[in-house]
Short mmCIF file of C-alpha atoms in Angstrom, two decimals:
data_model
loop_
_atom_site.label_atom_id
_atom_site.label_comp_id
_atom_site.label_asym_id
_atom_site.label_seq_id
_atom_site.Cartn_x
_atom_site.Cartn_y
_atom_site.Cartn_z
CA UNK A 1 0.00 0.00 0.00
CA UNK A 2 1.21 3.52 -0.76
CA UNK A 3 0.17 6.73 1.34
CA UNK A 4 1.58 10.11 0.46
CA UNK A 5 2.15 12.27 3.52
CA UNK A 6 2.61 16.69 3.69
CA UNK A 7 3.77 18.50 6.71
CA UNK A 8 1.63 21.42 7.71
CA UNK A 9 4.61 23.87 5.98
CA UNK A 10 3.96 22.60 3.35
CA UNK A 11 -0.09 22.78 2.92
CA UNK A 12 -2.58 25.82 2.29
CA UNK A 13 -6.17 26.57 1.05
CA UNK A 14 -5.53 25.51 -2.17
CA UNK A 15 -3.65 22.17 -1.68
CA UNK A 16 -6.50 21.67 0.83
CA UNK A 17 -8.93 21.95 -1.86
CA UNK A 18 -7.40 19.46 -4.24
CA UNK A 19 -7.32 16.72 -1.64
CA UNK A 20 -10.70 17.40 -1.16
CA UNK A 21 -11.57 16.49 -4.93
CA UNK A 22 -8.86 14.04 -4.87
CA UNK A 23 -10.87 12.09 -2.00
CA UNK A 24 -14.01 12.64 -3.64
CA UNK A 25 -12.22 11.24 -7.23
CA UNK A 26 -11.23 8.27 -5.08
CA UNK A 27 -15.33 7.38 -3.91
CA UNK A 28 -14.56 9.07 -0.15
CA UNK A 29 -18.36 8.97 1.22
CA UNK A 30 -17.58 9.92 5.05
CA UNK A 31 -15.64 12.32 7.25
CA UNK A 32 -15.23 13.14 11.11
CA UNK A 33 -13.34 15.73 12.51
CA UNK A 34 -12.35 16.30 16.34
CA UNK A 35 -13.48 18.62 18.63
CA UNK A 36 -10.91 19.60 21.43
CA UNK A 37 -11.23 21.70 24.07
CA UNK A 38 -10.42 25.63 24.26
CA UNK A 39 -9.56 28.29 26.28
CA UNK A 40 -10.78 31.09 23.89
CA UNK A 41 -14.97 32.24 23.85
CA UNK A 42 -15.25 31.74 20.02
CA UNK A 43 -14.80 28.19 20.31
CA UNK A 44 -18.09 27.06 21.22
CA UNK A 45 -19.79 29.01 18.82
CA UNK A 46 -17.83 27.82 16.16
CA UNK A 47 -17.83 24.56 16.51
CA UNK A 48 -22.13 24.73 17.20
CA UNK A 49 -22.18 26.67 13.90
CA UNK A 50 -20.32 23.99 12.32
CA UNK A 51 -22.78 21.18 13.83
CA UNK A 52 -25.67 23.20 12.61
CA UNK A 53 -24.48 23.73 9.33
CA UNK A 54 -23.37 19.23 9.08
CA UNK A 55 -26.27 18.13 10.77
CA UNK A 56 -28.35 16.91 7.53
CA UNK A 57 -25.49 14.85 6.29
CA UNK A 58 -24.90 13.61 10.12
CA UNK A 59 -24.47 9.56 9.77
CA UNK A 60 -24.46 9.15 14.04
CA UNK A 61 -21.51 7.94 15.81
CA UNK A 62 -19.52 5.23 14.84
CA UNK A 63 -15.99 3.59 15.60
CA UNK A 64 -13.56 4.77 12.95
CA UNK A 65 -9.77 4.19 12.36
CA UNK A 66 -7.62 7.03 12.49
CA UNK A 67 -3.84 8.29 10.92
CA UNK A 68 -2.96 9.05 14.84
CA UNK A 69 -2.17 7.38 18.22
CA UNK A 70 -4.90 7.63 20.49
CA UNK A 71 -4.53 6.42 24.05
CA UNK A 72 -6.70 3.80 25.67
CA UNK A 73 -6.95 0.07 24.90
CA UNK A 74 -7.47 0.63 20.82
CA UNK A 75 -5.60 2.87 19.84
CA UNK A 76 -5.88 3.32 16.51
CA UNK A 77 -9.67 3.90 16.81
CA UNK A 78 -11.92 5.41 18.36
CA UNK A 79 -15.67 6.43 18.48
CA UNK A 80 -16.66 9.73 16.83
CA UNK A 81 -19.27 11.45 14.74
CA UNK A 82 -19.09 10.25 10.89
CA UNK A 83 -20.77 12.13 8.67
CA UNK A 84 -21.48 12.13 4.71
CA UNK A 85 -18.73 13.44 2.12
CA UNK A 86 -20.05 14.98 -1.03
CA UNK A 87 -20.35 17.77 -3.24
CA UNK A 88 -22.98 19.59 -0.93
CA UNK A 89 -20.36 18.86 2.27
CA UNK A 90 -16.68 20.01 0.78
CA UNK A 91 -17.72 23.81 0.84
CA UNK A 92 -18.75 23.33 4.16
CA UNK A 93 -15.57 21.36 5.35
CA UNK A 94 -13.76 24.58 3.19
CA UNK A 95 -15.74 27.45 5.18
CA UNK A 96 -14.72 25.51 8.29
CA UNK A 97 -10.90 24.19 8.57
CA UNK A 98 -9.79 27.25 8.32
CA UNK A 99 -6.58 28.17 6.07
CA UNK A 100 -6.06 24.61 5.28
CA UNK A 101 -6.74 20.78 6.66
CA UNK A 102 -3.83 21.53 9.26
CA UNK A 103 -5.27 24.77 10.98
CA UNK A 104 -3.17 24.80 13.83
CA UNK A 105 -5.02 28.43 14.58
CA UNK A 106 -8.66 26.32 14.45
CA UNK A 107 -7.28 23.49 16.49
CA UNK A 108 -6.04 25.76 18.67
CA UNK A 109 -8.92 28.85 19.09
CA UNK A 110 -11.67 27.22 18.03
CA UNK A 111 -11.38 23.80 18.48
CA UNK A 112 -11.68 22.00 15.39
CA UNK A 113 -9.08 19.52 14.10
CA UNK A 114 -7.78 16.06 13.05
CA UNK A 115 -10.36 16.14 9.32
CA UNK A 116 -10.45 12.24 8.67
CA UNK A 117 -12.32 11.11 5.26
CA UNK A 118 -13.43 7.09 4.96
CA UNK A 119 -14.84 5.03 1.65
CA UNK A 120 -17.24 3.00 2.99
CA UNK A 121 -15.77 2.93 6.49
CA UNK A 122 -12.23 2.21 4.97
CA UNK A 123 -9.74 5.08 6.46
CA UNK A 124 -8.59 7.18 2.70
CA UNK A 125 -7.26 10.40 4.82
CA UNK A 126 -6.58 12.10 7.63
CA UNK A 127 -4.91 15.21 9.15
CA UNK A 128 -3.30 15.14 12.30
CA UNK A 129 -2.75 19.28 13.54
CA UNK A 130 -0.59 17.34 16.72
CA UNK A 131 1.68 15.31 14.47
CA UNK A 132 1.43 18.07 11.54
CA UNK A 133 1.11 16.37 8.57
CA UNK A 134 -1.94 14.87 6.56
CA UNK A 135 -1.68 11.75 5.47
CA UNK A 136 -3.51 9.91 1.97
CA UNK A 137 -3.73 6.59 1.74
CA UNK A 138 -3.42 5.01 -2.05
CA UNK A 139 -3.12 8.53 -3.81
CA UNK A 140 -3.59 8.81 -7.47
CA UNK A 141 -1.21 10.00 -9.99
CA UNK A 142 -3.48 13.09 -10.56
CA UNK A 143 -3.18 14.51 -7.17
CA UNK A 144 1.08 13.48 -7.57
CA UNK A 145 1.45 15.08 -10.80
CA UNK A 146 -0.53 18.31 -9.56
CA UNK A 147 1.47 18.41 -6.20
CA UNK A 148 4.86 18.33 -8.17
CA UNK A 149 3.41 21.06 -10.90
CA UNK A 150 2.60 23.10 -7.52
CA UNK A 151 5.94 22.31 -6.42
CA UNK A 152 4.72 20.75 -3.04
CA UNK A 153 7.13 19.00 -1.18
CA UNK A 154 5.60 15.37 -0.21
CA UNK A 155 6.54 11.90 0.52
CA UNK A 156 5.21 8.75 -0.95
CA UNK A 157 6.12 5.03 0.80
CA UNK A 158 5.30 2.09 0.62
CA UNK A 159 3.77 0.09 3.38
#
């Protein structure tokens, strides 16, 4: 299996955008994101707003794999909020994470974080703000031709 991986210096709005039609290319039908606690007053609005805005394309709560360590006894997994990926649900995912899928100023101030996007429960992507890289499982030779024509520094490995 090959997965193509970009550190947060190396990601913005518009990268963000074309992994979001690379995912939906590849048949991505799910995401989750992470809530996380914060200090600052905007975050709880935000992240309601956000809610509000998902809510139709909620799919309820479900246990998904993830590109990160989490602790506890599976820790590659955990139970969170999986809701549908399409057309109607990228803008909103775009008004939302901020300058780009790494957002450290989102994680941070408003609470939002760690995007993850599934096929049919299968893990395709996921951003991890912590670790600062997103990570793309099985990327096509689109998205790695466009990423060297933006010159984008990545790496792709095998598994």
């Amino acid at each position: 299996m090959k997965y193509l991986n970009i550190e947060d210096d190396n990601i913005n709005y518009k990268i963000s955008k074309w992994l979001l039609e690379e995912l939906l290319a590849k048949g991505c039908n799910e995401f989750s994101y992470e809530e996380a606690e914060s200090a600052c007053v905007e975050s709880l609005p935000y992240q309601l707003k956000l809610k509000s805005a998902l809510c139709t394309w909620l799919l309820g709560v479900k246990r998904i794999e993830t590109v990160f360590f989490n602790q506890g006894s599976d820790n590659w997994h955990k139970f969170s909020e999986l809701y549908t990926f399409n057309r109607n649900t990228v803008p909103v995912i775009e008004k939302f994470m901020g300058n780009n899928l790494l957002d450290r100023d989102i994680h941070l101030n408003k609470g939002v974080a760690n995007w993850h996007f599934y096929k049919d429960g299968i893990l395709l992507a996921g951003a991890s703000v912590d670790d600062d890289f997103i990570t793309i499982n099985e990327p096509g030779k689109l998205l790695t031709d466009k990423l060297r024509q933006m010159d984008v520094e990545f790496n792709l490995k095998n598994i």
